mmCIF file of C-alpha atoms in Angstrom:
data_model
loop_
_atom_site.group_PDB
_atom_site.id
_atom_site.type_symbol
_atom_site.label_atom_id
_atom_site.label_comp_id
_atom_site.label_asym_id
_atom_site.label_seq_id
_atom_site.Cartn_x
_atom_site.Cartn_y
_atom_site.Cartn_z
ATOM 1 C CA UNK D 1 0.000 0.000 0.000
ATOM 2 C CA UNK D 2 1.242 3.574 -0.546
ATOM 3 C CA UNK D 3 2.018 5.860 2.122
ATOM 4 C CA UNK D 4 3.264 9.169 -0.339
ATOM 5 C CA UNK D 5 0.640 11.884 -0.987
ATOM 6 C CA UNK D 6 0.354 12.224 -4.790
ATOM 7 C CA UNK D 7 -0.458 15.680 -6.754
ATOM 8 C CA UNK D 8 -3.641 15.591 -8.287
ATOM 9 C CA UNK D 9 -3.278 17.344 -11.779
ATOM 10 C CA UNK D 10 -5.537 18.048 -14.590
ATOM 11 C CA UNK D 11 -3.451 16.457 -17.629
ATOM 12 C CA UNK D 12 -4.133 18.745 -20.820
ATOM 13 C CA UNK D 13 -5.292 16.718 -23.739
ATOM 14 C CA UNK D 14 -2.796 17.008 -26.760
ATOM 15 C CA UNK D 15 -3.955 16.374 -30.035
ATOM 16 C CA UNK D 16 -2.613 12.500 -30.060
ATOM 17 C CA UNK D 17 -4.386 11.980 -27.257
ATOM 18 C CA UNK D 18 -7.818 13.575 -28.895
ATOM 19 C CA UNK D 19 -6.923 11.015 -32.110
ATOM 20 C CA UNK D 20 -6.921 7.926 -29.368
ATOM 21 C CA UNK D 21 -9.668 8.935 -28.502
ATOM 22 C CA UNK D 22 -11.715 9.582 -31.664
ATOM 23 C CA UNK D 23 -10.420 6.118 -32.620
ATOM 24 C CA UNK D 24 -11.900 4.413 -29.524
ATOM 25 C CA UNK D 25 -14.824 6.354 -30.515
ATOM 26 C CA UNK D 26 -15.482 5.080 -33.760
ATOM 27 C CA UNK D 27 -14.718 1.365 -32.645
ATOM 28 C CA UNK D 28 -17.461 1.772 -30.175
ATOM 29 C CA UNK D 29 -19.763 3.183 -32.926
ATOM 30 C CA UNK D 30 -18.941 0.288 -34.887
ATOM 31 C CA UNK D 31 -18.975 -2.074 -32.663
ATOM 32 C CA UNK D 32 -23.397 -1.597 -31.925
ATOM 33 C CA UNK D 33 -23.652 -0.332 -35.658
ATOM 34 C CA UNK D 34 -22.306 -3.594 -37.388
ATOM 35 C CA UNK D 35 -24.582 -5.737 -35.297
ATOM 36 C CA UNK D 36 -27.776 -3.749 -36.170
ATOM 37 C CA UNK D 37 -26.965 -3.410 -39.775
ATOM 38 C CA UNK D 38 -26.615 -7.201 -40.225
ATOM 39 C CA UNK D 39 -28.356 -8.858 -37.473
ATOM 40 C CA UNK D 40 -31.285 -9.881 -39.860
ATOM 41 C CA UNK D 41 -29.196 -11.194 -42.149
ATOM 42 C CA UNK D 42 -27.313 -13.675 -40.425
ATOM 43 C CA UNK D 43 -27.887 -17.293 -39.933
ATOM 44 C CA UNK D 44 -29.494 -18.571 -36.698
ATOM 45 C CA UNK D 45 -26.155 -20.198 -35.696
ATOM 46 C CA UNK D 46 -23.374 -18.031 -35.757
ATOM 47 C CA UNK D 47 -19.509 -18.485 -34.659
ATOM 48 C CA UNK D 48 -18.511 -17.379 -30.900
ATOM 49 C CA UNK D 49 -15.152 -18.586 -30.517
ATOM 50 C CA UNK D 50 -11.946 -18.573 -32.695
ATOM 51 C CA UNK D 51 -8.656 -20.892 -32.225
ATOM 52 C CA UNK D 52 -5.744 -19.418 -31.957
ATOM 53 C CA UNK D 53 -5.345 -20.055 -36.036
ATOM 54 C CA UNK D 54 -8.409 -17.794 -36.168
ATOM 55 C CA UNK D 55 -10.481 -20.110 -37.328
ATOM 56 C CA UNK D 56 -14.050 -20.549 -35.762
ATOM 57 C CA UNK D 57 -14.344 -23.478 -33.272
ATOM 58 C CA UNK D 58 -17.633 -22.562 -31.045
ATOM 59 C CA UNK D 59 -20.646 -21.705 -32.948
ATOM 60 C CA UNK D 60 -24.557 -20.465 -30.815
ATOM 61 C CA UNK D 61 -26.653 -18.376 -31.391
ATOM 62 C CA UNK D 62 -27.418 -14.904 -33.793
ATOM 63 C CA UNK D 63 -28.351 -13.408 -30.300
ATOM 64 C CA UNK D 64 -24.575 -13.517 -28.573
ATOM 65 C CA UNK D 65 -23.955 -11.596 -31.278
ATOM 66 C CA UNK D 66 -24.131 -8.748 -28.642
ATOM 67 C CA UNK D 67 -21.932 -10.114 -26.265
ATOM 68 C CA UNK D 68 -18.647 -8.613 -27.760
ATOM 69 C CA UNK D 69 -20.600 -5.229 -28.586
ATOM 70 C CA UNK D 70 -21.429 -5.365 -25.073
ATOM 71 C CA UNK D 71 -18.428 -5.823 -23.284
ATOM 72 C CA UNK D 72 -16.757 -3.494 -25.706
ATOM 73 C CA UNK D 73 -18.963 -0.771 -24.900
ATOM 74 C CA UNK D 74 -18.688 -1.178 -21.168
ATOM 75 C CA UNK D 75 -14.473 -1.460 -21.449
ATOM 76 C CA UNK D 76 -14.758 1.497 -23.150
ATOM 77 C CA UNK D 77 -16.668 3.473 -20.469
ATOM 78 C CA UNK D 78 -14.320 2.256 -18.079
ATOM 79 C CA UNK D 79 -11.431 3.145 -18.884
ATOM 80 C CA UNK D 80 -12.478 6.661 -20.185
ATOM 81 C CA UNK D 81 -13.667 6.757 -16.495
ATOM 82 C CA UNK D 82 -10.040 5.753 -15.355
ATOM 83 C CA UNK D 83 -8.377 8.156 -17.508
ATOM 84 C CA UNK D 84 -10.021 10.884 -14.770
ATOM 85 C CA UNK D 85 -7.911 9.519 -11.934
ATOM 86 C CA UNK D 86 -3.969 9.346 -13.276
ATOM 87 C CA UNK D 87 -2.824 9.929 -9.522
ATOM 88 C CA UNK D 88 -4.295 6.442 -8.302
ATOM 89 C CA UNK D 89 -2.600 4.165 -10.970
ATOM 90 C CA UNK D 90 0.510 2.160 -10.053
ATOM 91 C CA UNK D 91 3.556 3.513 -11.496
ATOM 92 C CA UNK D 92 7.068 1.902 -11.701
ATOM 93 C CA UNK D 93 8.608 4.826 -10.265
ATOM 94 C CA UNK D 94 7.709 6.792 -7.160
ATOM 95 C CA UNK D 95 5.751 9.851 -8.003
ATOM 96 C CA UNK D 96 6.846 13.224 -7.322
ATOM 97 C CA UNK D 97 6.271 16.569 -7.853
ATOM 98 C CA UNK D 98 9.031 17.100 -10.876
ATOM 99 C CA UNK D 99 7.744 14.118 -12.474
ATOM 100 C CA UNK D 100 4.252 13.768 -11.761
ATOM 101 C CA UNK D 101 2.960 15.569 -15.011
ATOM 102 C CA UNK D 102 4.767 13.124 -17.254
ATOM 103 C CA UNK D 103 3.923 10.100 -15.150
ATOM 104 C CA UNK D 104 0.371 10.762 -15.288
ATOM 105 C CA UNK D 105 0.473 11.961 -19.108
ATOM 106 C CA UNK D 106 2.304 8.610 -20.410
ATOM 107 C CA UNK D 107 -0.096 6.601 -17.505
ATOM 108 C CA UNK D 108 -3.561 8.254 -19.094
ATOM 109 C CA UNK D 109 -1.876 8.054 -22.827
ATOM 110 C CA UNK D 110 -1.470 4.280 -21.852
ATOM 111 C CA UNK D 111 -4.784 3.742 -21.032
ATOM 112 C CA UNK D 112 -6.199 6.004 -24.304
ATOM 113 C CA UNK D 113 -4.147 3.601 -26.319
ATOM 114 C CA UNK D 114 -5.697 0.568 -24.740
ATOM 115 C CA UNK D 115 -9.309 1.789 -25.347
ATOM 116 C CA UNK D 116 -8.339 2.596 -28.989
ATOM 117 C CA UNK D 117 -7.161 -1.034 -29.375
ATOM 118 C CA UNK D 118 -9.337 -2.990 -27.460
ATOM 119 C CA UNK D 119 -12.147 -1.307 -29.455
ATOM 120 C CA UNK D 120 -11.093 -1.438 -32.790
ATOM 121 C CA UNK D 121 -10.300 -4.983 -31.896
ATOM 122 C CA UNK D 122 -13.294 -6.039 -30.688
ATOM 123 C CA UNK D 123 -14.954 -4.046 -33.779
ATOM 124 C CA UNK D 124 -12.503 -6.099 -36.004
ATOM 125 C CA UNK D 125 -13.717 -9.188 -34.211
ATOM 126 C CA UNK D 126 -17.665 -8.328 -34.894
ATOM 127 C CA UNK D 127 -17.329 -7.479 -38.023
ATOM 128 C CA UNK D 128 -15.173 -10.916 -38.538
ATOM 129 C CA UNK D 129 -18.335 -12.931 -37.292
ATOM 130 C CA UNK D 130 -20.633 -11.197 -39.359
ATOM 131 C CA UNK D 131 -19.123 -12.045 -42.581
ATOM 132 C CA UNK D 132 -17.954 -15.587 -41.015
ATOM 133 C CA UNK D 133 -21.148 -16.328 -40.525
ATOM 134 C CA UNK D 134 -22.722 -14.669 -43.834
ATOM 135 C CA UNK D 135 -19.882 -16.963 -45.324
ATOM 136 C CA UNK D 136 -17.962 -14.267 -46.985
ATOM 137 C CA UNK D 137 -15.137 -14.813 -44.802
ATOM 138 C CA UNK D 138 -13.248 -17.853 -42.676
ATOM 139 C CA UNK D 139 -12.836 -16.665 -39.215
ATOM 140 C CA UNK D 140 -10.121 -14.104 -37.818
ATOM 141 C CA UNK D 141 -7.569 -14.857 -39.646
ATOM 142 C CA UNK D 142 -4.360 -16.491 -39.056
ATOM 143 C CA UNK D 143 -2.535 -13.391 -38.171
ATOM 144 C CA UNK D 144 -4.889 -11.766 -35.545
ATOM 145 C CA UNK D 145 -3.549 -12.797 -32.619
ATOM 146 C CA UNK D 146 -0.406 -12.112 -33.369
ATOM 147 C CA UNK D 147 -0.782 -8.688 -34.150
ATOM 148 C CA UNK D 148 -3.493 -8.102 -31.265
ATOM 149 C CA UNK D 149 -0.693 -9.281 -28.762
ATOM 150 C CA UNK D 150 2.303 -7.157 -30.715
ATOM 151 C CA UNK D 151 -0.372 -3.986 -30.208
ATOM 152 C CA UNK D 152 -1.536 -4.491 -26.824
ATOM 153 C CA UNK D 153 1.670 -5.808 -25.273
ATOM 154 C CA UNK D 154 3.531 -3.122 -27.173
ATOM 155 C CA UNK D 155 1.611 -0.577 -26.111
ATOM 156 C CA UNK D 156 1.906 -1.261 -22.710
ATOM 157 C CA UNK D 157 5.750 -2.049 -22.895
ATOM 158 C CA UNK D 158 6.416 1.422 -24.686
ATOM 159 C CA UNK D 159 4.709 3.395 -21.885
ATOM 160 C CA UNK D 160 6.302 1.558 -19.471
ATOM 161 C CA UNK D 161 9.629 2.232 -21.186
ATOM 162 C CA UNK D 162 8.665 5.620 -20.896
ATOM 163 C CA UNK D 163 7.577 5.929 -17.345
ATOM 164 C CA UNK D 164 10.875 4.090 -16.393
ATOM 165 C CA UNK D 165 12.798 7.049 -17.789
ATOM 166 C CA UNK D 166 11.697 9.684 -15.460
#
């Protein structure tokens, strides 16, 4: 548990961090647009789960659809709720005043780039079921996790990198 009293400060948004956002944004839009737009044409049995080829393996049905849409939209709110509190997060180096600003600026940028990913993602991952299931498509695709772990895992790795530096 922590013991040091940590400065709360308003981090200005900078015009990357507006872009994160936007893109988060638009990954929640599409995440409850795709489903609406195609949700009467899709089979009664759609895929749920993907291997880690990307290939479907679990199949129910058209109505956990939502599920990932769902969960998506929620992650989303959260973490744009988290981003309000930078002087709570765990940090790999003690926070002080001199560094505080930059701790909290790569800590909120951190989580911006997670909600960017992890929505686009989990657009990327509706949209994949849709035409999966409309058969204009097999699955994820053999690359997706692969890239999905280089993003996330990078992401978090760089602002670590960065936080370790101050």
């Amino acid at each position: 548990m922590r013991t040091e009293k940590r400065p709360k400060l308003e981090i200005e948004q900078e015009p990357f961090d507006r872009q994160l956002d936007l893109l988060a944004m638009v990954g929640v839009i599409l995440l409850i647009l795709l489903p609406i737009y195609y949700y009467n044409q899709l089979p009664e049995t759609i895929p749920i789960h993907y291997g880690p080829n990307g290939e479907p393996d679990g199949f129910s049905s058209k109505a956990t659809l939502w599920i990932v849409p769902v969960m998506g939209s929620l992650m989303f709110l959260g973490l744009s709720w988290l981003k309000k509190y930078p002087h709570k997060y765990n940090y790999p180096q003690p926070i002080t005043e001199e560094n505080a600003e930059s701790m909290y600026r790569n800590g909120v940028r951190m989580l911006r780039s997670m909600n960017a990913i992890i929505t686009c993602v989990f657009a990327y991952i509706t949209y994949s079921t849709i035409q999966t299931a409309l058969g204009n498509q097999n699955g994820l695709g053999p690359s997706f996790t692969p890239i999905f772990l280089v993003l996330f895992l990078g992401s978090i790795g760089y602002y670590t990198y960065r936080m370790m530096q101050k």
